[in-house]
Amino acid sequence: MLEDRRLEVLRAIVEDFVLSNEPVGSKALAERHNLGVSPATVRNDMSALEEEGYITQPHTSAGRIPTDKGYRLFVDRLSGVKPLSRAERRAIQSFLEGAVDLDDVVNRSVRLLAQLTRQVAVVQYPTMTSSSLRHIEVVLLSPRRLLMVIITDTGRVEQRIIESLTPVDEETVSELRTTLNCALTGQRLADAPEAVSALPDLTRPELRPCVATMAGAVLETLVEPQEERIAMAGTANLTRATVDFADSLRSILEALEEQVVLMKLIGSARDTGTVTVRIGRETDVDALRSTAVVATGYGRGPFALGGMGVVGPMRMDYPWTMAAVRAVAKYVGELLGAD
Amino acid sequence: MLEDRRLEVLRAIVEDFVLSNEPVGSKALAERHNLGVSPATVRNDMSALEEEGYITQPHTSAGRIPTDKGYRLFVDRLSGVKPLSRAERRAIQSFLEGAVDLDDVVNRSVRLLAQLTRQVAVVQYPTMTSSSLRHIEVVLLSPRRLLMVIITDTGRVEQRIIESLTPVDEETVSELRTTLNCALTGQRLADAPEAVSALPDLTRPELRPCVATMAGAVLETLVEPQEERIAMAGTANLTRATVDFADSLRSILEALEEQVVLMKLIGSARDTGTVTVRIGRETDVDALRSTAVVATGYGRGPFALGGMGVVGPMRMDYPWTMAAVRAVAKYVGELLGAD
DNA sequence: GCCTGGCACTCGGCTACTGCGAGTGCCAAG
DNA sequence: CTTGGCACTCGCAGTAGCCGAGTGCCAGGC
């Protein structure tokens, strides 16, 4: 009972603070939300909430603001996921369905998410696992430099530049192409190593060093956890929350330029099958201690194709943001996944 | 004579202001640079320079700061290009030479440029013209969705997702692949249209709608001025110049997220064969009126492969920045161009 | 036992005021 | 044309003081 009202007070504080960005006091709270009790009572509850670490006051004799812990409780127990309106869903769909290729899908998604949530959006390029080789193309860029393009049957395309020690002519390239494709096309990822290691023996001696290099590149591409690409948009939105970040904006931008950091943030939400929220220090990134990350995976199946999410101030409309992220992820998943 | 000293005064003002970010007064100027004249004389010169619009004072009774026009004159007539030290050149080279593929080259370049200049760096992906088709690969993503990968002999790789109205199986895909490659491989860009339009007649009737779609995609890829990709890094550096930008940081970030804007800024410097500087309103982008852009093309030959440059505050060390941009462009050009 | 109204107290932020000093423009002399 | 002198301007920093929102505590009531 009493417990219930306290939580209600916490919710009211979070909601008001998210809206106004000002510490919220007992009087305003009792008025704006019809809690049915007087400001004095609210004060007592606030006092208790502060004791438990859910809220804090920036200065003595100011209103209260939620702490990390307070936001966490709010997200876990006090907020549902605000459903998007029909119009919003339609807008998402129509914005995405004009996409012509993979790059386009990812770019549109990330822009859409940034616009929608008015925050920084991040989308991971889809990664398809357990693929087999479809085709290898070799292009002569200059006598000593070759471009190798590797295509898998899931549609992943990898490019590698190969330096050759000896000059190579078009005929040789053509020969290389044939050799590589004969030996490798259709090979599954797991079987690739043997096929690859057998490669040099199939070729003319003078080409072997070159083929060995290429074989190495193929292996790297298929076996190594590839360096994953991500797209980002809406960094301008960070300046909107200038009050929340103050001078730390710099370090936030720096952190967001680190692929590794982003991958960790977004990637960890990939396979949870739900929208996850990391608040403040929960991000495990010091520069992002004043931000919150809302992320999820997209794509059907037991494993997601990739992750996407937004980074914004802790003072964020969580129910709405979570709904928006979930909705965009759903549409993108449908667009890219099996029908 | 007199004209000479005035210019010297302007140079001194620019140099001091770039260093200190404070309006520079006549006394300090006469002391720090040995102009051989008294502050009063300097004041007269400043007065004249202000009359001509090269400098201005932020408030009455403050020192002078350069105007757009002042910076322009400085760049055009008063500054050379500060050569980079041997160590710096070596650093650039060693940072870039580890690159394994095109993406890697571009990413490394843009990061390098951002770090070096401590500004926002932009690098355009190389675009190779007058290419011919090397190979077309078709991959089945789902029964109604195909991925088409187009490879040209210059190493450009384009991906397109094709929606099919009727379900397609692996066999059909294989057939499509053969048909497309037979008809198009080796075709030059200029000849593509006829070959493409003849395509549908070569295929089974039930596949024609699908082939038509793909043919369209091929045309688009080869004929349309492709949507060019660019990489950006160092946006965090914008916050460094917080004094220069004040609250316009927001709109600058927004402008920088617009591919079109960036392409115009960087692209226009591509084929000039030299480092170009756009100062303030010369950028033709309102949001960037308090910034300057230093850009150049990279890659040998009459036409550049692409453009690269940096965006920073007008209060910038132009000689040094120009040198850095030029140096990075040179190395990247060598790395990507014909040997 | 919990809620309520009253009351004294705290303290951050805003405004007004003032003095300082860097820098200017002008002028008359060299 | 240059120079030193001089009066003037004006932004900035530091100080003082008021205001009001908000708190904590307490005694009385349901």
XYZ file of C-alpha atoms (C1' of nucleotides) in Angstrom:
738
model
C 0.000 0.000 0.000
C 2.468 2.462 1.257
C 5.064 0.734 -0.872
C 2.747 1.205 -3.833
C 2.442 4.905 -3.381
C 6.155 5.332 -3.056
C 6.667 3.664 -6.386
C 3.963 5.863 -7.791
C 5.868 8.867 -6.523
C 9.046 7.611 -8.150
C 7.247 7.140 -11.420
C 5.830 10.642 -11.178
C 9.272 12.068 -10.486
C 10.811 10.276 -13.459
C 8.009 11.305 -15.778
C 8.043 14.929 -14.690
C 11.797 15.189 -14.782
C 11.985 13.660 -18.235
C 9.507 16.247 -19.388
C 10.820 19.355 -17.701
C 14.474 18.652 -17.034
C 14.118 20.399 -13.703
C 14.373 18.911 -10.265
C 10.836 18.171 -9.183
C 9.493 19.265 -5.815
C 6.863 17.803 -3.586
C 4.260 20.476 -4.166
C 4.257 20.374 -7.943
C 4.202 16.608 -7.777
C 1.166 16.397 -5.529
C -0.653 18.849 -7.745
C 0.140 17.574 -11.207
C -0.378 13.894 -10.502
C -3.500 13.202 -8.531
C -1.875 11.162 -5.853
C -4.605 11.963 -3.378
C -2.205 12.991 -0.675
C -0.679 16.246 0.445
C 2.778 17.574 -0.412
C 3.929 16.803 3.107
C 3.178 13.135 2.638
C 4.935 13.160 -0.668
C 7.901 14.677 1.090
C 8.041 11.780 3.472
C 7.948 9.323 0.607
C 10.644 11.236 -1.206
C 12.762 11.165 1.878
C 12.441 7.396 1.988
C 13.171 7.062 -1.732
C 16.257 9.149 -1.294
C 17.377 6.983 1.614
C 17.065 3.936 -0.624
C 19.072 5.611 -3.364
C 16.424 6.006 -6.058
C 16.466 9.778 -6.138
C 18.786 12.530 -5.110
C 18.857 16.279 -4.827
C 21.376 18.236 -6.839
C 21.661 20.823 -4.052
C 20.198 21.149 -0.641
C 16.848 22.823 -0.927
C 16.193 21.821 -4.506
C 13.803 19.280 -5.914
C 14.720 15.663 -6.529
C 16.011 13.950 -9.640
C 16.182 10.215 -10.309
C 19.470 8.360 -9.900
C 20.705 5.560 -12.170
C 19.078 3.159 -9.761
C 15.835 5.111 -9.905
C 15.707 4.972 -13.687
C 16.495 1.280 -13.548
C 13.545 0.598 -11.235
C 11.356 2.748 -13.444
C 12.296 0.804 -16.538
C 12.014 -2.579 -14.836
C 8.818 -2.205 -12.905
C 7.051 1.025 -13.595
C 6.915 1.472 -17.314
C 5.400 -0.615 -19.987
C 6.286 -0.113 -23.613
C 4.208 2.689 -25.025
C 2.683 1.334 -28.230
C 3.278 3.350 -31.357
C 0.356 4.880 -33.152
C -0.918 3.387 -36.349
C 0.355 6.392 -38.255
C 3.827 6.034 -36.820
C 3.995 2.375 -37.765
C 2.906 3.194 -41.229
C 5.499 5.930 -41.475
C 8.245 3.541 -40.480
C 7.154 1.028 -43.041
C 6.883 3.466 -45.888
C 10.206 5.044 -45.042
C 11.972 1.712 -45.159
C 10.334 -0.021 -48.028
C 11.872 2.144 -50.705
C 15.331 0.762 -49.948
C 17.166 -0.666 -52.933
C 20.117 -2.458 -51.420
C 21.669 -3.467 -48.172
C 23.528 -0.234 -47.656
C 20.353 1.599 -48.327
C 18.368 -0.419 -45.807
C 20.916 0.186 -43.092
C 21.270 3.856 -43.876
C 17.567 4.446 -43.961
C 17.076 2.552 -40.742
C 19.654 4.491 -38.862
C 18.370 7.816 -40.094
C 14.823 6.862 -39.341
C 15.684 5.783 -35.836
C 17.619 8.973 -35.210
C 14.793 11.158 -36.447
C 12.131 9.226 -34.641
C 13.769 9.145 -31.255
C 15.630 12.414 -31.724
C 18.706 10.713 -30.427
C 21.873 9.129 -31.699
C 21.005 5.959 -33.582
C 23.308 3.030 -34.270
C 22.655 0.129 -36.602
C 24.931 -2.833 -37.035
C 25.236 -4.280 -40.526
C 23.695 -7.739 -40.675
C 26.099 -10.615 -40.306
C 25.102 -13.938 -41.680
C 26.796 -16.971 -40.297
C 27.424 -20.485 -41.562
C 27.667 -19.415 -45.156
C 29.396 -21.115 -48.023
C 31.415 -19.589 -50.824
C 29.494 -18.573 -53.881
C 32.040 -16.855 -56.018
C 35.461 -15.282 -55.936
C 36.282 -12.487 -58.298
C 39.748 -11.152 -58.995
C 40.305 -7.747 -60.524
C 43.598 -6.262 -61.624
C 44.018 -2.809 -60.186
C 47.638 -2.295 -61.126
C 50.427 -4.705 -62.119
C 51.280 -5.445 -58.517
C 47.911 -4.958 -56.878
C 44.867 -7.183 -57.087
C 41.378 -6.764 -55.724
C 39.710 -9.922 -54.528
C 35.958 -9.967 -53.986
C 34.469 -12.830 -52.029
C 30.742 -13.499 -52.200
C 28.937 -15.948 -49.932
C 25.554 -17.483 -50.539
C 24.025 -15.429 -47.756
C 24.901 -12.301 -49.642
C 27.875 -11.134 -47.695
C 30.469 -9.432 -49.852
C 34.042 -8.958 -48.731
C 36.789 -7.105 -50.525
C 40.507 -7.473 -50.074
C 43.414 -5.790 -51.746
C 46.299 -8.162 -52.448
C 49.818 -6.994 -53.074
C 51.809 -9.205 -55.386
C 55.565 -9.390 -55.251
C 55.843 -10.016 -58.958
C 53.942 -8.164 -61.691
C 50.792 -9.909 -62.836
C 49.023 -9.607 -66.198
C 45.389 -10.024 -67.184
C 45.871 -13.575 -68.359
C 47.309 -14.657 -65.069
C 44.444 -12.991 -63.263
C 42.016 -14.888 -65.363
C 43.818 -18.091 -64.544
C 43.796 -17.265 -60.862
C 40.095 -16.593 -60.988
C 39.381 -19.936 -62.544
C 41.584 -21.803 -60.149
C 40.125 -20.175 -57.092
C 36.551 -20.680 -58.157
C 37.055 -24.287 -59.152
C 38.668 -25.105 -55.870
C 36.515 -23.121 -53.520
C 33.066 -22.440 -54.910
C 30.462 -24.250 -52.894
C 32.805 -25.000 -50.019
C 31.207 -24.545 -46.663
C 32.886 -22.330 -44.190
C 33.868 -25.233 -42.004
C 35.487 -27.126 -44.856
C 37.292 -24.158 -46.285
C 40.611 -24.592 -44.470
C 41.521 -27.889 -46.140
C 40.443 -26.740 -49.567
C 42.381 -23.550 -49.109
C 45.552 -25.220 -47.931
C 45.462 -27.518 -50.947
C 45.277 -24.540 -53.259
C 48.923 -23.694 -53.929
C 49.599 -27.177 -55.269
C 47.042 -26.682 -57.995
C 48.765 -23.694 -59.459
C 51.829 -22.937 -61.455
C 54.911 -22.590 -59.229
C 55.506 -18.953 -60.054
C 52.025 -18.040 -58.885
C 52.204 -19.866 -55.609
C 53.291 -16.986 -53.404
C 50.456 -14.922 -54.747
C 47.916 -17.678 -54.363
C 49.113 -18.312 -50.847
C 48.431 -14.701 -49.955
C 44.977 -14.885 -51.440
C 44.270 -18.138 -49.668
C 45.196 -16.464 -46.436
C 42.808 -13.632 -47.177
C 39.979 -16.059 -47.874
C 40.562 -17.772 -44.583
C 40.700 -14.525 -42.704
C 37.495 -13.363 -44.258
C 35.576 -16.510 -43.527
C 37.014 -17.726 -40.294
C 38.039 -14.662 -38.385
C 35.298 -12.833 -36.593
C 35.066 -10.189 -39.267
C 35.402 -6.588 -38.368
C 31.772 -5.620 -38.303
C 30.508 -2.440 -39.822
C 28.067 -0.111 -38.194
C 26.198 2.985 -39.216
C 25.442 5.947 -37.007
C 23.244 8.994 -37.367
C 21.836 11.815 -35.340
C 24.924 12.874 -33.456
C 23.574 16.391 -33.758
C 20.861 15.324 -31.338
C 23.437 15.085 -28.591
C 23.616 18.842 -28.480
C 19.912 18.921 -27.720
C 20.638 17.435 -24.322
C 23.371 19.916 -23.683
C 22.166 20.450 -20.141
C 22.520 16.789 -19.299
C 25.973 16.334 -20.728
C 27.567 19.694 -20.159
C 31.199 19.485 -21.131
C 31.303 15.723 -21.408
C 29.857 15.964 -24.918
C 33.357 15.748 -26.243
C 34.164 12.437 -24.661
C 30.781 11.015 -25.607
C 31.415 11.807 -29.252
C 34.830 10.264 -28.982
C 33.425 7.098 -27.476
C 30.815 6.880 -30.202
C 33.492 6.978 -32.863
C 35.055 3.852 -31.450
C 33.648 0.926 -33.363
C 34.646 -1.436 -30.614
C 32.691 0.409 -27.983
C 29.594 0.606 -30.115
C 29.775 -3.040 -31.055
C 29.867 -3.968 -27.416
C 26.924 -1.766 -26.559
C 24.730 -2.783 -29.440
C 26.025 -6.283 -29.902
C 25.289 -7.347 -26.369
C 21.601 -6.729 -26.976
C 21.547 -8.695 -30.213
C 20.541 -12.094 -29.068
C 18.395 -11.319 -26.078
C 15.237 -11.324 -28.155
C 13.966 -8.224 -26.405
C 14.707 -4.558 -25.982
C 17.409 -3.990 -23.414
C 18.245 -0.802 -21.600
C 21.565 0.145 -20.113
C 21.548 3.113 -17.856
C 24.525 5.222 -16.873
C 27.360 3.134 -15.539
C 25.638 -0.008 -16.689
C 27.065 0.772 -20.113
C 30.508 -0.086 -18.729
C 31.902 2.811 -20.705
C 33.117 5.627 -18.573
C 32.495 8.304 -21.168
C 28.887 7.190 -21.403
C 28.176 7.236 -17.699
C 25.687 10.044 -18.154
C 23.878 8.364 -21.037
C 21.512 5.492 -21.536
C 21.472 2.943 -24.330
C 18.323 1.326 -25.643
C 19.111 -1.548 -27.977
C 17.751 -4.714 -29.474
C 18.490 -7.289 -32.117
C 16.743 -7.478 -35.439
C 16.001 -10.372 -37.717
C 14.147 -13.584 -37.069
C 15.401 -16.886 -35.853
C 17.331 -17.964 -32.820
C 20.154 -15.610 -33.681
C 19.667 -12.078 -34.800
C 21.097 -10.644 -37.990
C 22.442 -7.686 -36.128
C 21.750 -5.151 -33.440
C 20.421 -1.625 -33.437
C 19.699 0.960 -30.837
C 19.940 4.519 -29.686
C 22.178 6.397 -27.299
C 20.707 9.310 -25.413
C 20.642 11.072 -22.108
C 19.536 9.122 -19.053
C 16.723 11.610 -18.926
C 14.876 9.879 -21.712
C 11.324 8.826 -22.448
C 12.055 5.143 -22.022
C 8.644 3.673 -22.849
C 8.452 5.555 -26.093
C 12.058 5.041 -27.083
C 11.871 1.332 -26.405
C 8.747 1.115 -28.513
C 10.373 2.985 -31.378
C 13.503 0.838 -31.323
C 11.445 -2.320 -31.198
C 9.239 -1.225 -34.063
C 12.086 -0.257 -36.360
C 13.921 -3.480 -35.541
C 10.825 -5.469 -36.371
C 10.408 -3.903 -39.790
C 14.063 -4.131 -40.658
C 14.052 -7.745 -39.572
C 11.166 -8.482 -41.851
C 12.801 -6.640 -44.692
C 16.049 -8.558 -44.434
C 15.012 -11.879 -42.963
C 13.373 -14.849 -44.583
C 9.796 -14.153 -45.541
C 56.032 49.833 -48.732
C 53.214 51.026 -46.621
C 51.050 48.453 -48.337
C 53.598 45.839 -47.365
C 53.492 46.653 -43.703
C 49.743 46.571 -43.630
C 49.759 43.065 -44.988
C 52.368 42.168 -42.442
C 50.073 43.489 -39.750
C 47.218 41.406 -41.102
C 49.363 38.307 -41.110
C 50.424 39.009 -37.548
C 46.812 39.448 -36.488
C 45.761 36.179 -38.097
C 48.655 34.264 -36.633
C 48.189 35.637 -33.149
C 44.461 35.152 -33.197
C 44.755 31.582 -34.395
C 47.109 30.938 -31.543
C 45.360 32.725 -28.734
C 41.735 32.932 -29.768
C 41.585 36.419 -28.315
C 41.125 39.695 -30.132
C 44.576 41.088 -30.681
C 45.449 44.666 -29.785
C 47.922 47.072 -31.230
C 50.311 47.035 -28.320
C 50.732 43.287 -28.063
C 51.119 43.113 -31.814
C 53.908 45.658 -31.978
C 55.724 43.903 -29.186
C 55.430 40.246 -30.205
C 56.235 40.698 -33.862
C 59.144 42.940 -34.444
C 57.480 45.275 -36.863
C 59.839 48.105 -36.040
C 57.041 50.603 -35.532
C 55.096 51.829 -32.551
C 51.644 50.697 -31.453
C 50.188 53.964 -32.672
C 51.355 53.248 -36.186
C 49.971 49.776 -35.971
C 46.687 51.304 -34.889
C 46.584 53.394 -38.015
C 47.203 50.348 -40.159
C 44.564 48.429 -38.305
C 42.162 51.235 -38.859
C 42.817 51.057 -42.573
C 42.523 47.264 -42.624
C 39.201 47.533 -40.853
C 38.023 50.103 -43.355
C 38.834 47.659 -46.144
C 36.986 44.870 -44.374
C 39.845 42.548 -43.512
C 39.481 42.780 -39.770
C 36.809 43.772 -37.324
C 36.358 44.360 -33.636
C 33.876 42.244 -31.717
C 33.028 45.217 -29.463
C 34.129 48.769 -29.330
C 37.297 48.977 -27.350
C 38.436 45.460 -27.940
C 41.186 44.096 -30.142
C 40.671 43.070 -33.769
C 39.884 39.703 -35.254
C 40.120 38.705 -38.908
C 37.013 38.614 -41.064
C 36.261 36.018 -43.740
C 37.867 38.365 -46.200
C 40.890 38.738 -43.965
C 41.404 34.985 -43.751
C 40.965 34.733 -47.489
C 43.719 37.263 -48.140
C 45.901 35.496 -45.620
C 45.470 32.178 -47.341
C 45.884 33.601 -50.825
C 48.840 35.863 -50.368
C 50.345 35.661 -46.937
C 50.791 32.020 -46.132
C 52.765 29.331 -47.802
C 52.193 25.691 -47.085
C 54.086 24.700 -43.983
C 56.012 21.569 -44.922
C 55.520 18.542 -42.698
C 58.446 17.165 -40.796
C 60.116 13.984 -41.891
C 58.740 12.192 -38.847
C 55.218 13.278 -39.672
C 55.476 12.024 -43.212
C 56.803 8.745 -42.007
C 53.976 8.469 -39.495
C 51.381 9.010 -42.203
C 52.940 6.381 -44.389
C 53.248 3.752 -41.701
C 49.719 4.385 -40.486
C 48.292 3.858 -43.935
C 50.355 1.026 -45.275
C 48.836 -1.624 -43.046
C 45.477 -1.313 -44.787
C 44.051 -4.573 -46.090
C 41.148 -3.472 -48.267
C 39.426 -0.453 -49.671
C 37.235 0.131 -46.646
C 40.275 -0.102 -44.509
C 42.208 2.426 -46.572
C 39.399 4.925 -46.396
C 38.766 4.406 -42.712
C 42.389 4.717 -41.821
C 42.774 7.813 -43.937
C 39.860 9.583 -42.390
C 40.936 8.740 -38.864
C 44.473 9.751 -39.587
C 43.405 13.058 -41.025
C 41.142 13.753 -38.071
C 43.850 12.968 -35.559
C 46.495 14.861 -37.410
C 44.569 18.059 -37.914
C 42.469 17.690 -34.784
C 39.460 18.538 -36.861
C 36.589 16.836 -38.597
C 37.910 14.810 -41.498
C 35.975 13.673 -44.537
C 37.102 11.194 -47.165
C 35.164 10.321 -50.264
C 35.311 6.715 -51.420
C 37.167 6.459 -54.700
C 35.000 6.387 -57.782
C 36.397 4.857 -60.874
C 34.834 5.816 -64.115
C 34.652 4.237 -67.550
C 34.643 0.738 -66.199
C 33.328 -2.397 -67.803
C 31.418 -5.245 -66.221
C 33.500 -8.037 -64.828
C 30.990 -10.296 -63.186
C 27.443 -10.400 -61.922
C 26.594 -12.640 -59.044
C 23.079 -13.547 -57.955
C 22.352 -14.900 -54.495
C 19.060 -16.219 -53.197
C 18.230 -14.578 -49.891
C 14.678 -15.798 -49.618
C 12.214 -17.193 -52.174
C 11.144 -13.744 -53.224
C 14.285 -11.815 -52.593
C 17.506 -11.870 -54.554
C 20.810 -10.165 -53.954
C 22.640 -9.037 -57.038
C 26.330 -8.154 -56.804
C 27.904 -6.269 -59.669
C 31.666 -6.144 -60.012
C 33.484 -3.907 -62.463
C 37.022 -4.300 -63.656
C 38.133 -1.272 -61.713
C 37.168 -2.991 -58.526
C 33.940 -1.270 -57.757
C 31.397 -3.527 -56.101
C 27.698 -2.704 -56.033
C 24.964 -4.613 -54.263
C 21.284 -4.524 -54.985
C 18.372 -6.341 -53.435
C 15.787 -7.442 -55.995
C 12.206 -8.303 -55.067
C 10.643 -10.947 -57.256
C 6.913 -11.153 -57.742
C 7.025 -14.914 -58.131
C 8.982 -17.314 -55.939
C 12.355 -18.297 -57.329
C 14.385 -21.450 -56.643
C 18.093 -22.131 -56.670
C 18.031 -23.570 -60.146
C 16.417 -20.504 -61.598
C 18.947 -18.329 -59.845
C 21.704 -20.328 -61.369
C 20.127 -19.882 -64.770
C 19.755 -16.153 -64.216
C 23.357 -15.920 -63.238
C 24.515 -17.620 -66.377
C 22.285 -15.553 -68.598
C 23.335 -12.276 -67.087
C 27.005 -13.054 -67.209
C 26.924 -14.310 -70.773
C 25.103 -11.237 -71.936
C 26.872 -8.586 -69.963
C 30.351 -9.609 -68.924
C 32.934 -7.501 -70.651
C 30.429 -4.900 -71.763
C 31.681 -1.405 -71.460
C 29.651 1.079 -69.565
C 28.724 2.957 -72.697
C 27.517 -0.150 -74.494
C 25.575 -1.519 -71.580
C 22.189 -0.028 -72.408
C 21.692 -1.973 -75.629
C 22.941 -5.212 -74.164
C 20.706 -4.741 -71.185
C 17.613 -3.954 -73.191
C 18.154 -7.080 -75.252
C 18.256 -9.170 -72.105
C 14.633 -10.101 -71.508
C 14.383 -11.695 -74.931
C 17.104 -14.159 -74.044
C 15.237 -15.596 -71.111
C 12.270 -17.824 -70.486
C 9.038 -15.834 -70.508
C 8.202 -16.471 -66.864
C 11.478 -14.961 -65.765
C 11.188 -11.833 -67.830
C 9.695 -9.538 -65.208
C 12.438 -10.490 -62.840
C 15.166 -10.059 -65.417
C 13.739 -6.726 -66.381
C 14.036 -5.554 -62.795
C 17.592 -6.718 -62.614
C 18.443 -5.125 -65.913
C 17.112 -1.885 -64.546
C 19.293 -2.237 -61.504
C 22.366 -2.833 -63.636
C 21.646 0.278 -65.617
C 21.094 2.337 -62.545
C 24.331 1.158 -61.051
C 26.412 1.845 -64.099
C 24.780 4.832 -65.667
C 23.368 6.900 -62.859
C 25.802 9.038 -61.007
C 26.040 6.561 -58.206
C 25.276 7.639 -54.722
C 28.763 8.137 -53.479
C 29.877 7.026 -50.097
C 31.909 9.077 -47.725
C 33.563 8.467 -44.408
C 33.815 10.973 -41.605
C 35.746 11.052 -38.368
C 36.685 13.425 -35.596
C 33.363 15.087 -34.986
C 34.412 15.183 -31.349
C 36.977 17.752 -32.390
C 34.193 20.217 -33.071
C 33.690 20.609 -29.368
C 37.279 21.723 -29.059
C 36.391 24.901 -30.874
C 33.374 25.466 -28.713
C 34.219 29.142 -28.382
C 34.121 29.658 -32.127
C 30.867 27.867 -32.738
C 28.909 28.529 -29.591
C 25.407 27.201 -30.042
C 25.676 26.605 -33.758
C 27.426 23.308 -33.084
C 24.098 21.627 -33.483
C 23.455 22.854 -36.980
C 27.022 22.136 -38.009
C 26.655 18.518 -36.973
C 23.387 18.355 -38.836
C 24.945 19.734 -41.980
C 27.800 17.271 -41.734
C 25.373 14.377 -41.626
C 23.994 15.382 -44.991
C 25.845 13.386 -47.605
C 24.834 15.844 -50.280
C 26.350 18.797 -48.511
C 29.589 16.996 -47.853
C 29.834 15.744 -51.394
C 29.526 19.262 -52.651
C 32.151 20.580 -50.281
C 34.677 17.851 -50.846
C 33.775 16.988 -54.409
C 34.270 20.492 -55.702
C 37.920 20.301 -54.704
C 38.467 16.958 -56.375
C 39.681 17.921 -59.751
C 41.464 21.168 -59.060
C 44.792 19.412 -58.632
C 45.581 21.495 -55.592
C 44.465 22.136 -52.047
C 41.500 24.473 -51.943
C 40.209 26.433 -49.008
C 36.682 27.648 -48.476
C 36.222 30.122 -45.730
C 32.978 30.956 -43.987
C 30.239 31.839 -46.415
C 32.341 30.630 -49.300
C 31.169 27.153 -48.351
C 27.728 28.107 -49.625
C 26.246 26.264 -46.684
C 24.586 28.477 -44.165
C 25.186 26.166 -41.230
C 28.885 26.197 -42.012
C 29.255 29.950 -42.223
C 31.490 29.950 -39.169
C 33.688 27.136 -40.441
C 36.359 26.660 -43.044
C 36.900 23.701 -45.325
C 40.302 22.584 -46.554
C 39.989 19.980 -49.269
C 41.768 18.372 -52.151
C 41.519 15.475 -54.534
C 43.575 12.330 -54.282
C 44.768 9.912 -56.921
C 46.841 10.486 -59.999
C 45.840 11.296 -63.501
C 43.748 14.022 -65.009
C 40.786 13.095 -62.830
C 41.046 12.327 -59.169
C 39.768 9.148 -57.609
C 37.994 11.088 -54.930
C 38.213 14.006 -52.588
C 39.196 14.421 -48.980
C 39.440 17.263 -46.569
C 38.755 18.662 -43.171
C 36.144 20.962 -41.697
C 37.165 23.202 -38.849
C 36.769 26.630 -37.370
C 37.757 29.612 -39.489
C 40.299 30.239 -36.785
C 42.545 27.519 -38.096
C 46.230 27.046 -38.773
C 45.800 27.084 -42.531
C 49.392 26.498 -43.633
C 49.711 23.453 -41.446
C 46.268 22.057 -42.196
C 46.756 22.464 -45.919
C 50.057 20.662 -45.683
C 48.536 17.802 -43.734
C 45.629 17.374 -46.128
C 47.949 17.463 -49.090
C 50.295 14.927 -47.571
C 47.592 12.434 -46.667
C 46.000 12.816 -50.081
C 49.323 12.144 -51.725
C 49.895 8.913 -49.837
C 46.369 7.682 -50.300
C 46.602 8.467 -53.980
C 49.759 6.437 -54.274
C 48.200 3.602 -52.352
C 45.162 3.406 -54.560
C 46.393 4.673 -57.873
C 48.373 2.925 -60.549
C 51.950 2.365 -59.485
C -0.010 4.685 12.855
C -0.211 7.443 9.059
C -1.500 11.878 7.068
C -1.631 16.903 7.227
C -0.854 21.907 7.727
C 2.304 25.120 9.612
C 6.747 27.092 10.108
C 11.569 28.144 10.203
C 15.529 27.517 7.430
C 18.630 26.815 3.376
C 20.650 28.054 -0.644
C 20.995 28.658 -5.742
C 20.156 32.033 -9.100
C 19.090 36.690 -10.668
C 19.865 41.666 -10.680
C 22.192 45.841 -9.809
C 26.289 48.131 -8.981
C 31.093 49.198 -9.221
C 35.979 49.320 -10.335
C 39.515 47.813 -13.425
C 42.012 47.685 -17.462
C 42.781 46.731 -22.213
C 42.211 48.957 -26.238
C 40.765 52.661 -29.229
C 40.621 57.253 -31.789
C 42.335 61.609 -32.235
C 45.694 65.169 -32.124
C 49.723 67.786 -32.136
C 54.618 67.500 -32.475
C 58.804 65.510 -34.519
C 54.459 59.390 -42.203
C 55.455 58.217 -37.487
C 55.114 58.844 -32.586
C 53.752 59.736 -27.759
C 50.076 61.516 -25.092
C 45.470 61.590 -23.541
C 40.621 61.163 -22.909
C 37.110 57.905 -23.607
C 34.569 53.454 -24.120
C 32.958 49.300 -22.632
C 33.225 44.377 -21.547
C 34.191 41.641 -17.610
C 34.746 40.110 -12.950
C 33.617 40.495 -8.328
C 30.260 41.797 -4.604
C 26.023 42.420 -2.305
C 21.352 41.544 -1.634
C 16.857 39.895 -2.553
C 13.586 36.275 -3.875
C 11.379 32.070 -3.869
C 11.143 27.205 -4.410
C 11.851 23.505 -1.687
C 13.102 21.040 2.466
C 12.870 18.973 7.311
C 10.571 18.822 11.410
C 6.806 18.984 14.541
C 2.419 18.926 16.666
C -2.322 17.932 15.906
C -6.157 15.186 13.623
C -8.441 11.111 11.409
